[in-house]
């Protein structure tokens, strides 16, 4: 067996038996690995607090046949359990972790995804940013870092500049300028409020530490949440139970049945 050391964030935990646990870990390189943690739930177990959900730890692992990992040692580096002080925040973080797990791979590195999630957890644990805008920024930037960056630089029809209030298709990830939308229609498109469009450009162009460093209010805040969630779900090609649970607690910004339907 091969001996390895990884720093990573626990993004999923599953207890089984009397004392054991499986965890999904997003390494600092952005690779998702599955780890068997034998006996960590025994009373007084010294590694228990290092392999809990939303803990960032240094893990010493054995890699056995078939690439399976077994925990040998775990040392806690940082914990984001401040997110559990609010059920809504905790539910949101579970969704962000599940979405990240879906968009990352066991064989390909994505360090930006790991950093993006760590920055989001820090902002939410410290209550430094609005939940709805953190969620939106995370969804949109994660899609971009996963190879699905939407096209916001020019009109997909005429190729000209978009102006300050373009029409955006969450399904296709492209925009139409106001002139082309009026001339051809825009079924399934959403006309972005200027403040929403400005926030989108901030999310996609800023360095990772500053992705969440903005604020929105009123209709633009809600529209950004709807647009980014719709786009993320289209690219992920599935729904998420954790998102459904989060929405049951905090329905603000949820996608309405008529979202994007206007032509």
Coordinates of C-alpha atoms in Angstrom, one line a residue:
X1 CA 0.0 0.0 0.0
X2 CA 1.1 3.6 -0.8
X3 CA 1.4 6.2 2.0
X4 CA 0.0 9.7 1.0
X5 CA -0.7 13.0 2.7
X6 CA -3.4 15.4 1.6
X7 CA -4.9 18.6 2.9
X8 CA -8.6 18.8 2.2
X9 CA -12.1 19.8 3.1
X10 CA -14.7 17.2 4.2
X11 CA -17.7 17.8 1.9
X12 CA -19.7 14.7 2.7
X13 CA -19.8 12.2 5.6
X14 CA -21.6 8.9 6.0
X15 CA -21.6 6.9 9.2
X16 CA -21.9 3.1 9.2
X17 CA -21.5 0.3 11.6
X18 CA -20.8 1.3 15.2
X19 CA -17.6 3.3 14.8
X20 CA -16.8 3.8 11.2
X21 CA -17.3 6.6 8.7
X22 CA -16.9 7.2 5.0
X23 CA -16.0 10.8 3.9
X24 CA -15.7 12.6 0.6
X25 CA -12.8 15.0 0.7
X26 CA -12.1 17.9 -1.7
X27 CA -8.3 18.1 -1.7
X28 CA -6.5 21.5 -1.9
X29 CA -5.7 20.5 -5.5
X30 CA -9.4 20.3 -6.2
X31 CA -9.6 16.5 -6.6
X32 CA -12.4 14.6 -4.9
X33 CA -11.4 11.5 -3.0
X34 CA -13.3 9.0 -0.9
X35 CA -11.8 7.9 2.4
X36 CA -12.7 5.0 4.8
X37 CA -12.2 6.1 8.4
X38 CA -12.1 3.0 10.6
X39 CA -13.0 3.4 14.2
X40 CA -13.1 7.2 14.3
X41 CA -16.4 7.4 16.0
X42 CA -15.3 5.5 19.1
X43 CA -15.8 7.5 22.3
X44 CA -12.7 9.6 22.9
X45 CA -11.4 9.0 19.3
X46 CA -8.7 11.5 18.7
X47 CA -9.3 12.0 15.0
X48 CA -13.1 12.4 15.2
X49 CA -13.1 16.3 15.1
X50 CA -10.8 16.3 12.0
X51 CA -13.0 14.2 9.8
X52 CA -16.4 15.9 10.3
X53 CA -18.3 17.8 7.6
X54 CA -16.8 21.2 6.8
X55 CA -13.5 20.5 8.5
X56 CA -10.3 21.3 6.6
X57 CA -7.6 18.8 7.7
X58 CA -4.3 17.2 6.9
X59 CA -5.0 13.6 6.2
X60 CA -2.5 10.7 6.1
X61 CA -3.9 8.0 4.0
X62 CA -3.1 4.5 2.7
X63 CA -4.0 3.9 -0.9
X64 CA -4.8 0.3 -1.4
X65 CA -5.9 -1.8 -4.4
X66 CA -8.2 -0.1 -6.8
X67 CA -7.1 3.3 -5.6
X68 CA -9.2 3.1 -2.4
X69 CA -8.1 5.3 0.5
X70 CA -8.1 4.4 4.2
X71 CA -7.4 7.0 6.9
X72 CA -4.3 6.6 9.0
X73 CA -4.0 10.0 10.7
X74 CA -6.0 13.2 10.7
X75 CA -5.0 16.6 12.0
X76 CA -7.5 19.5 12.0
X77 CA -6.3 22.7 10.3
X78 CA -9.6 24.7 10.4
X79 CA -13.2 24.1 11.1
X80 CA -16.2 25.9 9.5
X81 CA -18.7 24.8 12.0
X82 CA -19.8 28.4 12.5
X83 CA -22.1 27.7 9.6
X84 CA -24.2 25.5 11.9
X85 CA -25.3 28.5 14.0
X86 CA -28.1 29.1 11.4
X87 CA -30.1 26.2 9.9
X88 CA -30.5 28.2 6.7
X89 CA -26.7 28.8 6.4
X90 CA -26.0 25.1 7.2
X91 CA -28.4 24.0 4.6
X92 CA -26.9 26.3 2.0
X93 CA -23.4 25.0 2.7
X94 CA -24.6 21.5 2.3
X95 CA -25.8 22.4 -1.1
X96 CA -22.6 24.2 -2.1
X97 CA -20.7 21.1 -1.0
X98 CA -22.9 18.7 -2.9
X99 CA -22.7 20.9 -6.1
X100 CA -18.9 21.0 -5.8
X101 CA -18.8 17.2 -5.3
X102 CA -20.8 16.8 -8.5
X103 CA -18.7 19.2 -10.6
X104 CA -15.3 17.9 -9.4
X105 CA -13.6 14.6 -10.4
X106 CA -11.6 11.8 -8.8
X107 CA -9.0 11.9 -11.5
X108 CA -8.6 15.6 -12.4
X109 CA -7.4 18.6 -10.3
X110 CA -9.5 21.7 -10.0
X111 CA -7.8 23.9 -7.4
X112 CA -10.0 26.9 -8.1
X113 CA -13.1 24.9 -7.1
X114 CA -11.5 24.1 -3.8
X115 CA -10.5 27.7 -3.1
X116 CA -13.9 29.0 -4.2
X117 CA -15.7 26.7 -1.7
X118 CA -13.3 27.5 1.2
X119 CA -13.8 31.3 0.6
X120 CA -17.6 30.8 0.5
X121 CA -17.6 28.8 3.8
X122 CA -15.4 31.4 5.4
X123 CA -17.7 34.3 4.3
X124 CA -20.8 32.4 5.5
X125 CA -19.3 31.2 8.8
X126 CA -18.2 34.7 9.7
X127 CA -21.5 36.2 8.5
X128 CA -19.6 38.6 6.3
X129 CA -21.8 38.3 3.2
X130 CA -25.4 37.9 2.3
X131 CA -26.3 34.3 1.8
X132 CA -28.2 34.8 -1.4
X133 CA -25.4 36.6 -3.2
X134 CA -22.7 34.2 -1.9
X135 CA -24.8 31.3 -3.3
X136 CA -25.2 33.1 -6.7
X137 CA -21.6 34.0 -7.0
X138 CA -20.5 30.5 -6.1
X139 CA -22.8 28.8 -8.6
X140 CA -21.8 31.0 -11.5
X141 CA -18.0 31.0 -10.8
X142 CA -18.0 27.3 -10.1
X143 CA -19.5 26.7 -13.5
X144 CA -17.0 28.9 -15.1
X145 CA -14.1 27.2 -13.4
X146 CA -15.5 23.8 -14.5
X147 CA -15.3 24.8 -18.1
X148 CA -18.8 26.2 -18.5
X149 CA -18.2 30.0 -18.5
X150 CA -21.2 31.8 -20.0
X151 CA -20.7 34.3 -22.8
X152 CA -21.3 37.8 -21.5
X153 CA -18.9 39.7 -23.7
X154 CA -21.0 40.2 -26.9
X155 CA -24.3 39.4 -28.5
X156 CA -24.6 35.8 -29.7
X157 CA -26.6 37.0 -32.8
X158 CA -24.9 40.1 -34.2
X159 CA -21.6 40.0 -32.3
X160 CA -21.9 43.6 -31.1
X161 CA -21.6 44.9 -27.5
X162 CA -24.4 44.0 -25.2
X163 CA -25.2 47.3 -23.6
X164 CA -26.0 47.5 -19.9
X165 CA -29.2 45.4 -19.9
X166 CA -28.8 42.3 -22.2
X167 CA -31.0 39.3 -22.5
X168 CA -29.5 36.1 -21.1
X169 CA -30.4 32.4 -21.7
X170 CA -29.6 30.3 -18.6
X171 CA -30.1 27.2 -20.8
X172 CA -27.6 28.2 -23.5
X173 CA -25.3 30.5 -21.5
X174 CA -25.4 33.2 -24.2
X175 CA -26.8 36.7 -24.4
X176 CA -28.7 38.8 -27.0
X177 CA -28.5 42.6 -27.1
X178 CA -31.7 44.5 -26.7
X179 CA -31.9 45.2 -30.5
X180 CA -31.6 41.5 -31.5
X181 CA -34.0 40.4 -28.7
X182 CA -36.6 42.9 -30.0
X183 CA -36.1 41.9 -33.6
X184 CA -36.0 38.1 -33.1
X185 CA -37.6 37.6 -29.8
X186 CA -35.9 36.0 -26.8
X187 CA -37.9 32.9 -25.6
X188 CA -36.3 31.4 -22.5
X189 CA -34.1 34.5 -22.0
X190 CA -34.2 36.9 -19.1
X191 CA -33.5 40.6 -19.4
X192 CA -30.9 41.5 -16.9
X193 CA -31.2 44.5 -14.7
X194 CA -28.0 46.7 -15.1
X195 CA -27.0 46.0 -11.5
X196 CA -27.4 42.3 -12.1
X197 CA -25.3 42.4 -15.2
X198 CA -22.6 44.4 -13.3
X199 CA -22.6 41.7 -10.6
X200 CA -22.2 38.9 -13.1
X201 CA -19.2 40.6 -14.7
X202 CA -17.7 41.0 -11.2
X203 CA -18.2 37.4 -10.4
X204 CA -16.6 36.1 -13.6
X205 CA -13.6 38.5 -13.8
X206 CA -12.4 39.1 -10.2
X207 CA -9.6 37.1 -8.6
X208 CA -11.0 34.3 -6.4
X209 CA -10.5 36.1 -3.0
X210 CA -12.7 38.9 -4.2
X211 CA -15.5 37.0 -5.9
X212 CA -17.9 37.5 -3.0
X213 CA -16.8 41.1 -2.4
X214 CA -19.9 42.9 -3.7
X215 CA -23.4 43.7 -2.5
X216 CA -26.8 43.9 -4.1
X217 CA -30.3 44.8 -2.9
X218 CA -33.8 44.8 -4.2
X219 CA -34.8 43.2 -7.5
X220 CA -31.3 42.8 -8.8
X221 CA -30.3 40.7 -5.8
X222 CA -33.2 38.3 -6.4
X223 CA -32.7 38.2 -10.2
X224 CA -29.0 37.4 -9.7
X225 CA -29.9 34.5 -7.5
X226 CA -32.5 33.2 -10.0
X227 CA -30.2 33.5 -13.0
X228 CA -27.2 31.8 -11.4
X229 CA -29.2 29.0 -9.9
X230 CA -30.9 28.3 -13.2
X231 CA -27.6 28.3 -15.1
X232 CA -25.9 26.0 -12.6
X233 CA -28.7 23.5 -12.7
X234 CA -28.7 23.5 -16.5
X235 CA -24.9 22.8 -16.6
X236 CA -25.1 20.2 -13.8
X237 CA -28.0 18.5 -15.6
X238 CA -29.7 17.4 -12.3
X239 CA -31.3 18.7 -9.2
X240 CA -30.0 18.4 -5.6
X241 CA -31.8 17.3 -2.5
X242 CA -29.8 19.7 -0.4
X243 CA -31.0 22.6 -2.6
X244 CA -34.6 21.5 -2.2
X245 CA -34.1 21.5 1.6
X246 CA -32.4 24.9 1.6
X247 CA -35.3 26.3 -0.5
X248 CA -37.8 24.9 2.1
X249 CA -36.1 27.1 4.7
X250 CA -35.3 30.1 2.6
X251 CA -37.5 30.4 -0.5
X252 CA -36.3 34.0 -1.4
X253 CA -34.9 34.0 -4.9
X254 CA -36.3 30.6 -5.8
X255 CA -36.9 30.2 -9.5
X256 CA -40.5 30.8 -10.5
X257 CA -42.3 28.6 -13.0
X258 CA -42.4 31.5 -15.5
X259 CA -38.8 32.5 -15.1
X260 CA -37.3 33.2 -18.5
X261 CA -40.5 32.4 -20.3
X262 CA -41.2 35.9 -21.6
X263 CA -40.5 36.4 -25.3

